[in-house]
Structure formats: C-alpha cells, structure tokens
C-alpha cells in the first residue's frame, strides 16, 4: 500500500537550512584525542607545509646558492665596470693590449685542441665501454676513474717527471735511437696539452658512452639486412646517432678547460700563461681587482654562451640527465 509523502516534503521545504558540515578532523589526531577545530576558509598550516614541502626542502640550498654564488658573481660583474676612465675602462684595456688578446687566444685555442683530442681519443674507448662485456666495462671504468679520482697536483707532478728532458719518456726515445737530443715536452704548451687531455678524458668518454648505450640495435640490424657493409653502417647510421653525444662531451671539455689553473702553472712555461693565471696575478700580486673582474666576466660570458649553445643544439643537458 503506497504512502502519501507530499506533507513530509512540504514540511521539509519549510525547515531551516542545515549548517554546513565542518571538515573532518585528522585521523591521527582523533586517535590521539587531540581534535583540532579549524575554521572554514582558513588554510591549515600542516596542509600548507605538506603542499609546499619540495620547495621548503630546497630553500637551504637555494639560500646558500644565492648568498655564496649569485651575489658574489653579480658583485664581480659590477666591479668590472668600475674603471677610473669609464665603465668600459678595463675592457678597453684588454682590447687595446695585444698581450691580453694573446692570452685569451692561447687559452681558447688550447681548450679547443683539448676538446678535439679528447673526442678523438675517447670515441673508441667509449665504444668499447658501451658494447663490451661486463669484464671489459669494469676494466675500462677502472682505467678511466682511478686517474680521475687522483689528486690533480699528483697527476701534474707525475707528468712532470715523465716529460722533463731527463724524464722517462726522453730516456726511452734516446735509448731506442728515435731522437738524438731530448725533446722539450714540459715547461711549454705541449706539457699543458698532455696534462689537460689526460685530465679531461673522462668528461669526454662518459657522455659519449651513455649516448652509445641508448642506440637502438635494430636500426643497425636493419642497415645490415639491407646489404650495407660495416663501414657504411658506421658512417651512415652509427656515427650520426652518436654525434650529439660527441659534440656534447667536447663542449663540456672545452668549457671546463677554459678555467684551468693548476696544469698550466705546473706543466706550462712562464711565457705560456693562461687567463686563469692572469686573473690570479692581478688579484694577488698587482691588486687590480677591477681588471681581474673584467677578465673573469669574459670567461663567465663565454662559458654561459657555450653552455646555452650546447643545450639548445647539441643536447648538452643529457650530461646532467635531461631527456
């Protein structure tokens, strides 16, 4: 038998509106007997902390970065424009004096030569690292990383013992009869280049090996199945796919080589100074901080421009794990 509910609906329509339901208390707080009554519309502090936890965790590192890097760098750039004869006084001095242009030219050319040599030497090593057996990979990684972990001063003095006119290499060449007099291989640009290439090789090998490890083998199998000989498979399939990694590694080596100080100071000569030595001399000996700031700003701008070019066109960001 059906019940007539129309009177109930009419009574409910005239009832006052029910108060809005308050937010349920936190389960853990309820269990502990500590129920917090949060007014509606006021954000809970615990919710805010949970929502912005990743940003809050980064705050100490960001504050250190700003205080210890960004502010000093901005002060350095500002100091480079404080000249006695104008804002560009120090920069005009660099342009007008050929000796400073020679130092800049030597620094950039040696860094470029280091990058090219590291790419040429590191490419076959990276190939074996990416395609070899586990035993081969472990052996190559040990050979690459043990010198990389060794102190730079120890490496430089080791090379000084090997490359000096009375060193092991000249003694071997004289004993084999390949040379009649010792070859000067230290105290000049040759010694600097040897030391920089040996130090920078891991930075060229590891990005290229990572790039090679991501290559799809099916592409190479398809090229072989179509009748391409091994050399053509390498030149037209494998090399183009590994070229971004090679250029990224070479750019990384070039950028890092610009600021080398220890290797040119130990293995180089007094005439073959680099820009880092020139900056150190103007700070500690001549006390010309403005000129040193101008030289440092040139290195900083060159580094930023090269890094931007590498990220934009040569996937340099893959070195830091970007996809």
mmCIF file of C-alpha atoms in Angstrom:
data_model
loop_
_atom_site.group_PDB
_atom_site.id
_atom_site.type_symbol
_atom_site.label_atom_id
_atom_site.label_comp_id
_atom_site.label_asym_id
_atom_site.label_seq_id
_atom_site.Cartn_x
_atom_site.Cartn_y
_atom_site.Cartn_z
ATOM 1 C CA UNK A 1 0.000 0.000 0.000
ATOM 2 C CA UNK A 2 1.534 3.299 -1.123
ATOM 3 C CA UNK A 3 2.120 6.041 1.459
ATOM 4 C CA UNK A 4 1.414 9.669 0.670
ATOM 5 C CA UNK A 5 4.703 11.624 1.357
ATOM 6 C CA UNK A 6 3.634 15.010 -0.009
ATOM 7 C CA UNK A 7 3.004 16.523 3.504
ATOM 8 C CA UNK A 8 6.529 15.469 4.567
ATOM 9 C CA UNK A 9 8.037 17.170 1.502
ATOM 10 C CA UNK A 10 6.106 20.360 2.276
ATOM 11 C CA UNK A 11 7.324 20.337 5.915
ATOM 12 C CA UNK A 12 10.949 19.729 4.768
ATOM 13 C CA UNK A 13 10.727 22.665 2.372
ATOM 14 C CA UNK A 14 9.897 24.982 5.299
ATOM 15 C CA UNK A 15 12.665 23.641 7.574
ATOM 16 C CA UNK A 16 15.697 25.955 8.164
ATOM 17 C CA UNK A 17 18.865 25.191 6.229
ATOM 18 C CA UNK A 18 21.263 22.785 7.925
ATOM 19 C CA UNK A 19 24.600 24.262 8.983
ATOM 20 C CA UNK A 20 27.482 23.465 6.668
ATOM 21 C CA UNK A 21 29.348 20.368 7.684
ATOM 22 C CA UNK A 22 32.706 21.102 9.254
ATOM 23 C CA UNK A 23 35.868 19.464 7.962
ATOM 24 C CA UNK A 24 36.546 16.063 9.382
ATOM 25 C CA UNK A 25 39.375 16.014 11.896
ATOM 26 C CA UNK A 26 42.643 14.348 11.076
ATOM 27 C CA UNK A 27 42.521 10.575 11.761
ATOM 28 C CA UNK A 28 45.759 10.503 13.701
ATOM 29 C CA UNK A 29 44.703 13.474 15.788
ATOM 30 C CA UNK A 30 41.350 11.835 16.507
ATOM 31 C CA UNK A 31 43.050 8.643 17.621
ATOM 32 C CA UNK A 32 45.294 10.617 19.945
ATOM 33 C CA UNK A 33 42.350 12.526 21.357
ATOM 34 C CA UNK A 34 43.649 15.851 20.001
ATOM 35 C CA UNK A 35 40.993 17.083 17.613
ATOM 36 C CA UNK A 36 41.749 20.467 16.106
ATOM 37 C CA UNK A 37 38.888 22.693 15.096
ATOM 38 C CA UNK A 38 39.941 24.630 12.025
ATOM 39 C CA UNK A 39 37.623 27.457 10.974
ATOM 40 C CA UNK A 40 36.198 27.101 7.500
ATOM 41 C CA UNK A 41 38.102 29.193 4.937
ATOM 42 C CA UNK A 42 41.339 29.399 6.996
ATOM 43 C CA UNK A 43 44.175 27.237 5.469
ATOM 44 C CA UNK A 44 45.614 24.604 7.789
ATOM 45 C CA UNK A 45 49.346 25.111 8.424
ATOM 46 C CA UNK A 46 50.032 21.379 8.227
ATOM 47 C CA UNK A 47 48.318 21.213 4.831
ATOM 48 C CA UNK A 48 50.353 24.178 3.600
ATOM 49 C CA UNK A 49 53.619 22.569 4.751
ATOM 50 C CA UNK A 50 52.748 19.279 3.039
ATOM 51 C CA UNK A 51 51.750 21.092 -0.145
ATOM 52 C CA UNK A 52 54.975 23.121 -0.370
ATOM 53 C CA UNK A 53 57.324 20.521 1.131
ATOM 54 C CA UNK A 54 59.509 20.121 -2.034
ATOM 55 C CA UNK A 55 60.080 23.882 -2.217
ATOM 56 C CA UNK A 56 60.800 24.131 1.501
ATOM 57 C CA UNK A 57 63.360 21.318 1.265
ATOM 58 C CA UNK A 58 65.197 23.252 -1.467
ATOM 59 C CA UNK A 59 65.253 26.522 0.459
ATOM 60 C CA UNK A 60 68.538 25.942 2.389
ATOM 61 C CA UNK A 61 70.362 25.022 -0.836
ATOM 62 C CA UNK A 62 68.796 27.966 -2.704
ATOM 63 C CA UNK A 63 69.778 30.405 0.048
ATOM 64 C CA UNK A 64 73.357 29.094 0.031
ATOM 65 C CA UNK A 65 73.468 29.327 -3.772
ATOM 66 C CA UNK A 66 72.201 32.877 -3.795
ATOM 67 C CA UNK A 67 74.377 34.033 -0.909
ATOM 68 C CA UNK A 68 77.618 32.301 -1.837
ATOM 69 C CA UNK A 69 77.433 32.269 -5.651
ATOM 70 C CA UNK A 70 74.858 34.548 -7.269
ATOM 71 C CA UNK A 71 75.565 37.641 -5.139
ATOM 72 C CA UNK A 72 79.397 37.367 -5.414
ATOM 73 C CA UNK A 73 79.161 36.817 -9.180
ATOM 74 C CA UNK A 74 76.916 39.858 -9.601
ATOM 75 C CA UNK A 75 79.333 41.878 -7.447
ATOM 76 C CA UNK A 76 82.206 40.650 -9.611
ATOM 77 C CA UNK A 77 80.454 41.710 -12.811
ATOM 78 C CA UNK A 78 79.649 45.090 -11.300
ATOM 79 C CA UNK A 79 83.263 45.552 -10.209
ATOM 80 C CA UNK A 80 84.438 45.003 -13.788
ATOM 81 C CA UNK A 81 82.566 48.187 -14.846
ATOM 82 C CA UNK A 82 84.121 50.386 -12.151
ATOM 83 C CA UNK A 83 87.037 51.875 -14.057
ATOM 84 C CA UNK A 84 88.798 55.182 -13.427
ATOM 85 C CA UNK A 85 88.160 56.359 -17.020
ATOM 86 C CA UNK A 86 84.698 54.958 -17.566
ATOM 87 C CA UNK A 87 82.583 51.884 -17.213
ATOM 88 C CA UNK A 88 84.413 50.027 -20.008
ATOM 89 C CA UNK A 89 87.918 51.074 -18.988
ATOM 90 C CA UNK A 90 89.101 47.560 -18.121
ATOM 91 C CA UNK A 91 87.536 46.023 -21.225
ATOM 92 C CA UNK A 92 89.132 48.646 -23.484
ATOM 93 C CA UNK A 93 92.497 47.858 -21.888
ATOM 94 C CA UNK A 94 92.047 44.173 -22.759
ATOM 95 C CA UNK A 95 91.197 45.024 -26.360
ATOM 96 C CA UNK A 96 93.993 47.605 -26.780
ATOM 97 C CA UNK A 97 96.874 45.493 -25.375
ATOM 98 C CA UNK A 98 97.909 42.648 -27.728
ATOM 99 C CA UNK A 99 99.414 40.667 -24.838
ATOM 100 C CA UNK A 100 95.987 40.185 -23.240
ATOM 101 C CA UNK A 101 94.439 39.156 -26.537
ATOM 102 C CA UNK A 102 97.259 36.635 -26.949
ATOM 103 C CA UNK A 103 96.492 35.173 -23.526
ATOM 104 C CA UNK A 104 92.808 34.875 -24.435
ATOM 105 C CA UNK A 105 93.676 33.364 -27.808
ATOM 106 C CA UNK A 106 96.080 30.853 -26.234
ATOM 107 C CA UNK A 107 93.501 29.851 -23.637
ATOM 108 C CA UNK A 108 90.684 29.294 -26.124
ATOM 109 C CA UNK A 109 92.844 27.557 -28.746
ATOM 110 C CA UNK A 110 94.400 25.185 -26.195
ATOM 111 C CA UNK A 111 90.961 24.431 -24.772
ATOM 112 C CA UNK A 112 89.644 23.728 -28.284
ATOM 113 C CA UNK A 113 92.617 21.448 -29.039
ATOM 114 C CA UNK A 114 91.999 19.619 -25.754
ATOM 115 C CA UNK A 115 88.341 19.110 -26.681
ATOM 116 C CA UNK A 116 89.196 17.755 -30.148
ATOM 117 C CA UNK A 117 91.883 15.386 -28.848
ATOM 118 C CA UNK A 118 89.615 14.137 -26.058
ATOM 119 C CA UNK A 119 86.855 13.441 -28.603
ATOM 120 C CA UNK A 120 89.209 11.566 -30.948
ATOM 121 C CA UNK A 121 90.870 9.508 -28.188
ATOM 122 C CA UNK A 122 87.713 8.987 -26.190
ATOM 123 C CA UNK A 123 85.421 7.795 -29.006
ATOM 124 C CA UNK A 124 86.849 4.250 -29.400
ATOM 125 C CA UNK A 125 87.151 3.906 -25.630
ATOM 126 C CA UNK A 126 83.507 4.930 -25.242
ATOM 127 C CA UNK A 127 82.517 2.408 -27.922
ATOM 128 C CA UNK A 128 84.216 -0.447 -26.061
ATOM 129 C CA UNK A 129 82.693 0.813 -22.800
ATOM 130 C CA UNK A 130 79.194 0.754 -24.307
ATOM 131 C CA UNK A 131 79.415 -2.500 -26.267
ATOM 132 C CA UNK A 132 81.978 -4.610 -24.393
ATOM 133 C CA UNK A 133 81.378 -7.421 -21.931
ATOM 134 C CA UNK A 134 80.905 -6.750 -18.229
ATOM 135 C CA UNK A 135 84.543 -7.615 -17.557
ATOM 136 C CA UNK A 136 85.716 -5.188 -20.243
ATOM 137 C CA UNK A 137 83.455 -2.449 -18.889
ATOM 138 C CA UNK A 138 84.747 -2.879 -15.337
ATOM 139 C CA UNK A 139 88.356 -2.797 -16.543
ATOM 140 C CA UNK A 140 87.792 0.315 -18.665
ATOM 141 C CA UNK A 141 85.887 2.070 -15.896
ATOM 142 C CA UNK A 142 88.763 1.381 -13.501
ATOM 143 C CA UNK A 143 91.288 2.753 -16.002
ATOM 144 C CA UNK A 144 89.154 5.855 -16.548
ATOM 145 C CA UNK A 145 88.069 6.614 -12.998
ATOM 146 C CA UNK A 146 91.191 5.829 -10.939
ATOM 147 C CA UNK A 147 93.229 8.654 -12.576
ATOM 148 C CA UNK A 148 90.087 10.797 -12.404
ATOM 149 C CA UNK A 149 89.926 10.334 -8.626
ATOM 150 C CA UNK A 150 93.644 11.021 -8.175
ATOM 151 C CA UNK A 151 94.638 14.442 -6.894
ATOM 152 C CA UNK A 152 95.387 16.896 -9.695
ATOM 153 C CA UNK A 153 98.674 18.011 -8.143
ATOM 154 C CA UNK A 154 99.882 14.393 -8.009
ATOM 155 C CA UNK A 155 98.971 13.921 -11.681
ATOM 156 C CA UNK A 156 100.780 17.097 -12.717
ATOM 157 C CA UNK A 157 103.997 16.264 -10.870
ATOM 158 C CA UNK A 158 103.806 12.734 -12.254
ATOM 159 C CA UNK A 159 103.655 14.113 -15.790
ATOM 160 C CA UNK A 160 106.496 16.497 -14.924
ATOM 161 C CA UNK A 161 108.690 13.512 -14.032
ATOM 162 C CA UNK A 162 107.770 11.743 -17.276
ATOM 163 C CA UNK A 163 108.013 14.695 -19.672
ATOM 164 C CA UNK A 164 111.047 16.656 -18.479
ATOM 165 C CA UNK A 165 114.243 16.458 -20.605
ATOM 166 C CA UNK A 166 115.774 13.942 -18.161
ATOM 167 C CA UNK A 167 112.472 12.111 -17.723
ATOM 168 C CA UNK A 168 111.371 8.591 -18.538
ATOM 169 C CA UNK A 169 109.925 9.371 -21.975
ATOM 170 C CA UNK A 170 113.012 11.164 -23.288
ATOM 171 C CA UNK A 171 115.218 8.421 -21.853
ATOM 172 C CA UNK A 172 113.192 5.804 -23.719
ATOM 173 C CA UNK A 173 113.312 7.746 -27.003
ATOM 174 C CA UNK A 174 117.089 8.221 -26.679
ATOM 175 C CA UNK A 175 117.593 4.540 -25.882
ATOM 176 C CA UNK A 176 115.547 3.474 -28.912
ATOM 177 C CA UNK A 177 117.517 5.893 -31.087
ATOM 178 C CA UNK A 178 114.429 7.759 -32.247
ATOM 179 C CA UNK A 179 115.888 11.116 -31.169
ATOM 180 C CA UNK A 180 119.441 12.348 -30.712
ATOM 181 C CA UNK A 181 118.704 15.075 -28.154
ATOM 182 C CA UNK A 182 115.960 15.307 -25.509
ATOM 183 C CA UNK A 183 112.714 16.833 -26.714
ATOM 184 C CA UNK A 184 111.342 19.676 -24.559
ATOM 185 C CA UNK A 185 107.938 18.364 -23.560
ATOM 186 C CA UNK A 186 107.443 20.238 -20.278
ATOM 187 C CA UNK A 187 107.519 23.921 -19.485
ATOM 188 C CA UNK A 188 105.656 24.661 -22.705
ATOM 189 C CA UNK A 189 102.281 24.272 -24.358
ATOM 190 C CA UNK A 190 102.931 20.575 -25.153
ATOM 191 C CA UNK A 191 103.107 19.659 -21.477
ATOM 192 C CA UNK A 192 99.962 21.681 -20.772
ATOM 193 C CA UNK A 193 98.096 19.915 -23.577
ATOM 194 C CA UNK A 194 99.158 16.449 -22.380
ATOM 195 C CA UNK A 195 98.058 17.175 -18.831
ATOM 196 C CA UNK A 196 94.742 18.715 -19.858
ATOM 197 C CA UNK A 197 93.844 15.884 -22.254
ATOM 198 C CA UNK A 198 94.598 13.238 -19.637
ATOM 199 C CA UNK A 199 92.550 15.078 -17.016
ATOM 200 C CA UNK A 200 89.590 15.820 -19.282
ATOM 201 C CA UNK A 201 89.260 12.403 -20.949
ATOM 202 C CA UNK A 202 86.606 11.052 -18.527
ATOM 203 C CA UNK A 203 84.385 14.065 -19.276
ATOM 204 C CA UNK A 204 84.530 13.168 -22.974
ATOM 205 C CA UNK A 205 84.232 9.394 -22.644
ATOM 206 C CA UNK A 206 81.331 9.011 -20.224
ATOM 207 C CA UNK A 207 78.733 11.199 -22.077
ATOM 208 C CA UNK A 208 79.581 9.504 -25.389
ATOM 209 C CA UNK A 209 79.337 6.035 -23.814
ATOM 210 C CA UNK A 210 75.955 6.939 -22.318
ATOM 211 C CA UNK A 211 74.789 8.129 -25.746
ATOM 212 C CA UNK A 212 76.024 4.924 -27.417
ATOM 213 C CA UNK A 213 74.298 2.727 -24.831
ATOM 214 C CA UNK A 214 70.921 4.258 -25.781
ATOM 215 C CA UNK A 215 71.247 3.442 -29.504
ATOM 216 C CA UNK A 216 68.625 1.035 -30.787
ATOM 217 C CA UNK A 217 70.433 -2.005 -32.191
ATOM 218 C CA UNK A 218 67.506 -2.720 -34.523
ATOM 219 C CA UNK A 219 68.488 0.294 -36.625
ATOM 220 C CA UNK A 220 71.942 -1.175 -37.219
ATOM 221 C CA UNK A 221 70.467 -4.623 -37.895
ATOM 222 C CA UNK A 222 68.114 -3.086 -40.456
ATOM 223 C CA UNK A 223 71.048 -1.389 -42.203
ATOM 224 C CA UNK A 224 72.992 -4.684 -42.329
ATOM 225 C CA UNK A 225 69.956 -6.582 -43.561
ATOM 226 C CA UNK A 226 69.674 -4.142 -46.461
ATOM 227 C CA UNK A 227 73.184 -5.065 -47.565
ATOM 228 C CA UNK A 228 75.205 -2.158 -46.194
ATOM 229 C CA UNK A 229 78.859 -3.033 -45.477
ATOM 230 C CA UNK A 230 80.209 -2.422 -41.931
ATOM 231 C CA UNK A 231 81.959 0.838 -42.866
ATOM 232 C CA UNK A 232 78.806 2.243 -44.429
ATOM 233 C CA UNK A 233 76.727 1.167 -41.423
ATOM 234 C CA UNK A 234 79.159 3.018 -39.177
ATOM 235 C CA UNK A 235 79.394 6.179 -41.291
ATOM 236 C CA UNK A 236 75.717 6.496 -42.250
ATOM 237 C CA UNK A 237 73.932 5.016 -39.231
ATOM 238 C CA UNK A 238 76.086 4.690 -36.106
ATOM 239 C CA UNK A 239 78.189 7.868 -36.318
ATOM 240 C CA UNK A 240 75.263 10.270 -36.937
ATOM 241 C CA UNK A 241 73.413 8.830 -33.961
ATOM 242 C CA UNK A 242 76.449 9.224 -31.666
ATOM 243 C CA UNK A 243 77.464 12.656 -32.957
ATOM 244 C CA UNK A 244 75.272 14.649 -30.494
ATOM 245 C CA UNK A 245 76.966 12.875 -27.585
ATOM 246 C CA UNK A 246 80.428 13.520 -29.054
ATOM 247 C CA UNK A 247 79.726 17.237 -29.517
ATOM 248 C CA UNK A 248 78.165 17.497 -26.048
ATOM 249 C CA UNK A 249 81.219 15.857 -24.480
ATOM 250 C CA UNK A 250 83.627 18.041 -26.469
ATOM 251 C CA UNK A 251 81.735 21.191 -25.471
ATOM 252 C CA UNK A 252 81.827 20.132 -21.840
ATOM 253 C CA UNK A 253 85.591 19.578 -22.060
ATOM 254 C CA UNK A 254 86.094 22.939 -23.780
ATOM 255 C CA UNK A 255 84.062 24.825 -21.170
ATOM 256 C CA UNK A 256 85.903 23.225 -18.263
ATOM 257 C CA UNK A 257 89.333 23.674 -19.882
ATOM 258 C CA UNK A 258 88.968 27.456 -20.135
ATOM 259 C CA UNK A 259 89.342 27.856 -16.382
ATOM 260 C CA UNK A 260 92.335 25.547 -15.831
ATOM 261 C CA UNK A 261 94.931 26.987 -13.472
ATOM 262 C CA UNK A 262 96.984 24.203 -11.847
ATOM 263 C CA UNK A 263 98.065 22.359 -15.008
ATOM 264 C CA UNK A 264 99.322 25.463 -16.919
ATOM 265 C CA UNK A 265 101.050 26.674 -13.739
ATOM 266 C CA UNK A 266 102.990 23.398 -13.260
ATOM 267 C CA UNK A 267 103.420 21.967 -16.754
ATOM 268 C CA UNK A 268 103.476 25.237 -18.708
ATOM 269 C CA UNK A 269 106.176 27.816 -19.163
ATOM 270 C CA UNK A 270 106.442 31.348 -17.857
ATOM 271 C CA UNK A 271 105.574 32.743 -21.295
ATOM 272 C CA UNK A 272 102.619 30.434 -21.902
ATOM 273 C CA UNK A 273 100.316 31.768 -19.231
ATOM 274 C CA UNK A 274 96.567 31.224 -19.408
ATOM 275 C CA UNK A 275 93.707 33.515 -18.461
ATOM 276 C CA UNK A 276 93.281 31.885 -15.033
ATOM 277 C CA UNK A 277 96.916 32.678 -14.209
ATOM 278 C CA UNK A 278 96.432 36.252 -15.434
ATOM 279 C CA UNK A 279 93.416 36.666 -13.155
ATOM 280 C CA UNK A 280 95.337 35.261 -10.182
ATOM 281 C CA UNK A 281 98.269 37.589 -10.865
ATOM 282 C CA UNK A 282 96.013 40.678 -10.988
ATOM 283 C CA UNK A 283 94.306 39.696 -7.724
ATOM 284 C CA UNK A 284 97.236 38.537 -5.559
ATOM 285 C CA UNK A 285 100.236 40.440 -6.934
ATOM 286 C CA UNK A 286 99.068 43.598 -8.732
ATOM 287 C CA UNK A 287 95.899 44.018 -6.623
ATOM 288 C CA UNK A 288 93.967 45.252 -9.664
ATOM 289 C CA UNK A 289 90.624 43.730 -8.793
ATOM 290 C CA UNK A 290 88.666 45.604 -11.439
ATOM 291 C CA UNK A 291 90.811 44.287 -14.277
ATOM 292 C CA UNK A 292 90.697 40.760 -12.827
ATOM 293 C CA UNK A 293 86.905 41.093 -12.627
ATOM 294 C CA UNK A 294 86.769 42.105 -16.308
ATOM 295 C CA UNK A 295 88.830 39.045 -17.302
ATOM 296 C CA UNK A 296 86.637 36.810 -15.140
ATOM 297 C CA UNK A 297 83.496 38.289 -16.689
ATOM 298 C CA UNK A 298 84.780 37.447 -20.166
ATOM 299 C CA UNK A 299 85.338 33.833 -19.097
ATOM 300 C CA UNK A 300 81.899 33.742 -17.457
ATOM 301 C CA UNK A 301 80.108 35.095 -20.538
ATOM 302 C CA UNK A 302 81.994 32.723 -22.866
ATOM 303 C CA UNK A 303 81.064 29.782 -20.635
ATOM 304 C CA UNK A 304 77.386 30.739 -20.461
ATOM 305 C CA UNK A 305 77.158 31.279 -24.226
ATOM 306 C CA UNK A 306 78.820 27.942 -24.980
ATOM 307 C CA UNK A 307 76.624 26.152 -22.471
ATOM 308 C CA UNK A 308 73.478 27.702 -23.972
ATOM 309 C CA UNK A 309 74.595 26.655 -27.467
ATOM 310 C CA UNK A 310 75.314 23.133 -26.227
ATOM 311 C CA UNK A 311 71.934 22.782 -24.511
ATOM 312 C CA UNK A 312 69.988 24.295 -27.418
ATOM 313 C CA UNK A 313 71.549 22.484 -30.357
ATOM 314 C CA UNK A 314 73.759 19.639 -29.099
ATOM 315 C CA UNK A 315 71.786 18.129 -26.189
ATOM 316 C CA UNK A 316 74.399 19.045 -23.610
ATOM 317 C CA UNK A 317 71.664 18.710 -20.976
ATOM 318 C CA UNK A 318 71.753 14.916 -21.388
ATOM 319 C CA UNK A 319 75.055 15.014 -19.495
ATOM 320 C CA UNK A 320 73.074 16.113 -16.419
ATOM 321 C CA UNK A 321 70.302 13.536 -17.016
ATOM 322 C CA UNK A 322 67.825 15.629 -19.044
ATOM 323 C CA UNK A 323 65.762 13.648 -21.534
#
